[in-house]
Short mmCIF file of C-alpha atoms in Angstrom, two decimals:
data_model
loop_
_atom_site.label_atom_id
_atom_site.label_comp_id
_atom_site.label_asym_id
_atom_site.label_seq_id
_atom_site.Cartn_x
_atom_site.Cartn_y
_atom_site.Cartn_z
CA MET T 1 -10.44 -22.11 27.28
CA VAL T 2 -11.42 -18.96 25.65
CA GLU T 3 -14.98 -18.83 25.26
CA GLY T 4 -16.58 -19.01 21.86
CA THR T 5 -13.52 -20.75 20.21
CA PRO T 6 -12.56 -24.17 19.54
CA GLN T 7 -11.00 -25.95 22.56
CA HIS T 8 -7.07 -26.79 22.29
CA GLU T 9 -6.75 -29.60 25.04
CA GLY T 10 -3.80 -29.05 27.14
CA LEU T 11 -2.59 -25.78 25.83
CA SER T 12 -1.72 -22.87 27.90
CA PHE T 13 -3.71 -19.56 26.94
CA GLN T 14 -0.71 -18.14 25.13
CA ALA T 15 -0.21 -21.28 22.78
CA HIS T 16 -4.11 -21.39 22.31
CA ALA T 17 -4.13 -17.79 21.40
CA ALA T 18 -1.19 -18.18 18.96
CA LEU T 19 -3.44 -21.05 17.45
CA LEU T 20 -6.19 -19.01 16.98
CA VAL T 21 -3.98 -16.27 15.33
CA GLN T 22 -2.53 -18.76 12.93
CA GLU T 23 -6.10 -19.93 11.89
CA GLU T 24 -7.35 -16.57 11.42
CA TRP T 25 -4.86 -14.90 9.37
CA VAL T 26 -5.41 -11.79 7.55
CA GLN T 27 -4.92 -11.61 3.75
CA PHE T 28 -1.85 -9.53 2.53
CA GLY T 29 -2.11 -8.95 -1.09
CA ARG T 30 -3.97 -11.03 -3.74
CA TYR T 31 -3.47 -13.82 -5.82
CA TYR T 32 -4.14 -13.16 -9.52
CA GLU T 33 -7.69 -14.86 -9.60
CA GLU T 34 -8.82 -12.85 -6.76
CA PHE T 35 -8.42 -9.64 -8.99
CA GLU T 36 -11.58 -8.44 -10.78
CA VAL T 37 -11.36 -5.84 -13.51
CA GLY T 38 -13.38 -2.83 -12.28
CA ALA T 39 -12.82 -3.47 -8.44
CA VAL T 40 -11.80 -0.56 -6.71
CA TYR T 41 -9.93 -1.07 -3.33
CA LYS T 42 -10.40 1.47 -0.79
CA HIS T 43 -6.99 1.90 1.37
CA TRP T 44 -7.45 2.30 5.11
CA PRO T 45 -6.51 4.18 7.09
CA GLY T 46 -5.49 7.67 5.59
CA LYS T 47 -2.33 9.38 6.74
CA THR T 48 -2.17 12.91 8.08
CA VAL T 49 1.10 14.61 6.74
CA THR T 50 2.84 16.49 8.98
CA GLU T 51 5.85 19.02 8.78
CA TYR T 52 8.11 16.38 9.94
CA ASP T 53 7.01 13.66 7.56
CA ASP T 54 7.61 16.22 4.77
CA HIS T 55 10.94 17.36 6.06
CA LEU T 56 12.23 13.79 6.94
CA PHE T 57 11.44 12.46 3.55
CA CYS T 58 13.28 15.54 1.74
CA LEU T 59 16.44 15.06 3.69
CA ILE T 60 16.29 11.28 3.26
CA THR T 61 16.24 11.88 -0.62
CA MET T 62 18.41 14.93 -0.72
CA ASN T 63 15.72 17.30 -2.21
CA HIS T 64 16.55 20.51 -0.47
CA HIS T 65 14.32 22.56 -2.60
CA PRO T 66 13.22 25.77 -0.40
CA LEU T 67 9.45 25.11 -1.48
CA HIS T 68 9.38 22.33 0.88
CA LEU T 69 11.83 23.03 3.55
CA ASP T 70 11.90 27.07 3.83
CA ALA T 71 8.61 28.59 5.24
CA HIS T 72 9.50 31.97 4.72
CA TYR T 73 10.54 31.28 0.99
CA ALA T 74 7.34 29.68 0.30
CA GLU T 75 5.24 32.37 1.87
CA GLU T 76 7.09 35.58 0.09
CA THR T 77 7.81 33.72 -3.25
CA THR T 78 5.48 31.15 -4.34
CA ASP T 79 1.85 31.15 -5.25
CA PHE T 80 1.05 28.94 -2.56
CA GLY T 81 1.88 31.10 0.07
CA LYS T 82 3.24 28.16 2.41
CA ASN T 83 5.33 25.02 2.03
CA VAL T 84 4.24 22.36 -0.45
CA VAL T 85 4.61 18.76 0.71
CA VAL T 86 7.14 17.18 -1.73
CA GLY T 87 5.24 14.98 -4.46
CA ASN T 88 7.49 11.83 -4.31
CA TYR T 89 6.33 11.72 -0.65
CA ILE T 90 2.62 11.49 -1.51
CA TYR T 91 3.43 9.10 -4.30
CA SER T 92 5.50 6.99 -1.80
CA LEU T 93 2.62 6.82 0.81
CA LEU T 94 -0.07 5.91 -1.76
CA LEU T 95 2.16 3.24 -2.86
CA GLY T 96 2.47 1.99 0.43
CA MET T 97 -1.07 2.19 1.16
CA SER T 98 -2.01 -0.09 -1.81
CA VAL T 99 0.43 -2.79 -0.80
CA PRO T 100 -1.92 -4.86 1.21
CA ASP T 101 -4.68 -4.66 -1.03
CA VAL T 102 -2.73 -4.76 -4.18
CA SER T 103 0.89 -5.77 -4.13
CA GLY T 104 1.37 -7.60 -0.99
CA LYS T 105 1.69 -11.09 -2.77
CA ALA T 106 3.68 -9.31 -5.72
CA ILE T 107 6.49 -11.36 -7.55
CA ALA T 108 7.61 -8.00 -9.13
CA ASN T 109 6.70 -4.69 -9.57
CA LEU T 110 7.27 -4.36 -13.28
CA GLU T 111 6.41 -0.73 -14.34
CA VAL T 112 5.16 2.57 -13.22
CA GLU T 113 3.33 3.72 -16.42
CA SER T 114 2.37 7.35 -15.49
CA LEU T 115 2.63 9.31 -12.43
CA LYS T 116 0.61 12.66 -11.90
CA HIS T 117 0.70 15.28 -9.22
CA VAL T 118 -2.40 16.57 -10.10
CA LYS T 119 -2.77 19.29 -7.01
CA PRO T 120 -0.71 20.17 -3.99
CA THR T 121 -0.38 18.73 -0.53
CA PHE T 122 0.21 21.06 2.52
CA HIS T 123 0.96 20.21 6.16
CA GLY T 124 -1.68 19.18 7.82
CA ASP T 125 -3.72 17.37 5.18
CA THR T 126 -4.97 13.84 5.15
CA ILE T 127 -4.16 11.53 2.37
CA TYR T 128 -6.77 8.67 1.48
CA GLY T 129 -6.04 6.43 -1.72
CA GLU T 130 -8.02 3.93 -3.59
CA THR T 131 -6.86 1.42 -6.44
CA GLU T 132 -8.98 0.42 -9.39
CA VAL T 133 -8.02 -2.77 -11.52
CA LEU T 134 -8.01 -1.62 -15.02
CA ASP T 135 -7.10 -4.86 -16.66
CA LYS T 136 -5.06 -8.39 -16.08
CA THR T 137 -3.22 -10.64 -18.41
CA PRO T 138 -2.19 -14.32 -17.45
CA SER T 139 1.51 -14.51 -18.21
CA LYS T 140 2.87 -15.70 -21.73
CA SER T 141 5.97 -17.64 -20.25
CA LYS T 142 4.97 -18.93 -16.92
CA ASP T 143 1.25 -20.61 -16.19
CA ASP T 144 1.61 -19.61 -12.51
CA ARG T 145 1.43 -16.00 -12.53
CA GLY T 146 -0.32 -12.79 -14.26
CA VAL T 147 0.01 -9.33 -14.79
CA VAL T 148 -2.40 -7.18 -12.85
CA TYR T 149 -2.77 -3.39 -14.32
CA VAL T 150 -3.96 -0.68 -11.69
CA GLU T 151 -4.53 3.00 -11.18
CA THR T 152 -3.96 4.25 -7.82
CA ARG T 153 -5.60 7.74 -6.72
CA GLY T 154 -4.76 9.84 -3.87
CA TYR T 155 -7.17 12.45 -2.37
CA LYS T 156 -7.41 14.83 0.57
CA GLN T 157 -9.65 14.90 3.31
CA ASP T 158 -12.06 17.35 1.32
CA GLY T 159 -11.90 14.76 -1.83
CA THR T 160 -9.46 16.75 -3.86
CA ILE T 161 -7.38 14.31 -6.24
CA VAL T 162 -4.06 15.14 -5.51
CA CYS T 163 -2.08 12.29 -7.06
CA VAL T 164 -2.98 9.28 -9.78
CA PHE T 165 -0.18 6.82 -10.96
CA ARG T 166 -0.90 3.70 -12.82
CA ARG T 167 1.48 0.46 -12.75
CA LYS T 168 1.61 -2.93 -13.43
CA VAL T 169 2.46 -5.71 -10.86
CA MET T 170 3.15 -9.24 -11.61
CA VAL T 171 1.10 -11.51 -9.00
CA PRO T 172 1.04 -15.39 -8.42
CA LYS T 173 -1.66 -17.43 -9.12
CA ARG T 174 -2.97 -19.45 -6.37
CA SER T 175 -0.90 -22.80 -7.66
CA TYR T 176 2.36 -20.59 -7.27
CA GLY T 177 1.42 -19.89 -3.28
CA ASP T 178 0.13 -23.71 -2.73
CA THR T 179 3.83 -24.76 -3.77
CA ARG T 180 5.61 -21.95 -1.86
CA GLY T 181 3.98 -22.49 1.41
CA GLY T 182 0.77 -21.08 1.36
CA GLU T 183 -0.78 -17.67 2.44
CA GLN T 184 2.00 -16.96 4.91
CA PRO T 185 5.30 -18.66 3.53
CA GLY T 186 8.12 -18.61 5.98
CA ARG T 187 5.83 -17.87 8.96
CA PRO T 188 7.30 -19.83 11.74
CA VAL T 189 4.81 -21.86 13.87
CA PRO T 190 4.69 -20.82 17.67
CA HIS T 191 5.37 -23.26 20.21
CA GLU T 192 6.27 -23.23 24.08
#
């Protein structure tokens, strides 16, 4: 038996631990009812951007601009004097950071309304993100979902805003989740 936890008679330690994990799940995303206009979700942890991250993203997406890949070019010919991290990597990073707080239960990502790269990011900068709920609207066609309108802001370790985007996400109401398996649909039940 694990001290301080309810006893599950006859179970091995591993089975007992698996049941505790099942009973103490971590929320991933939110139901429509859980969003409040004006709420701000601070995404954690931040991510320090490395040269490798930047170069890999550039190569995967076939963005071969020398501003991002050629240090000599960046030093000699740009106002920045060094490589600038490709903006779409920063956007993708912030979008990913926001998933556990915002769109982890999403039915659909409907629209990215705006995207602004406000200031440059450089190798070694650490990016943090936060998302504010701007509005929410129940679906007109299906009563088990709604649309949440959010703004995500990314900033560096010194507080400088580097990226801001607004998007609309269709999220389920609790009734939708209840009819489809609850908080973690499709998750297998551990057994010995």
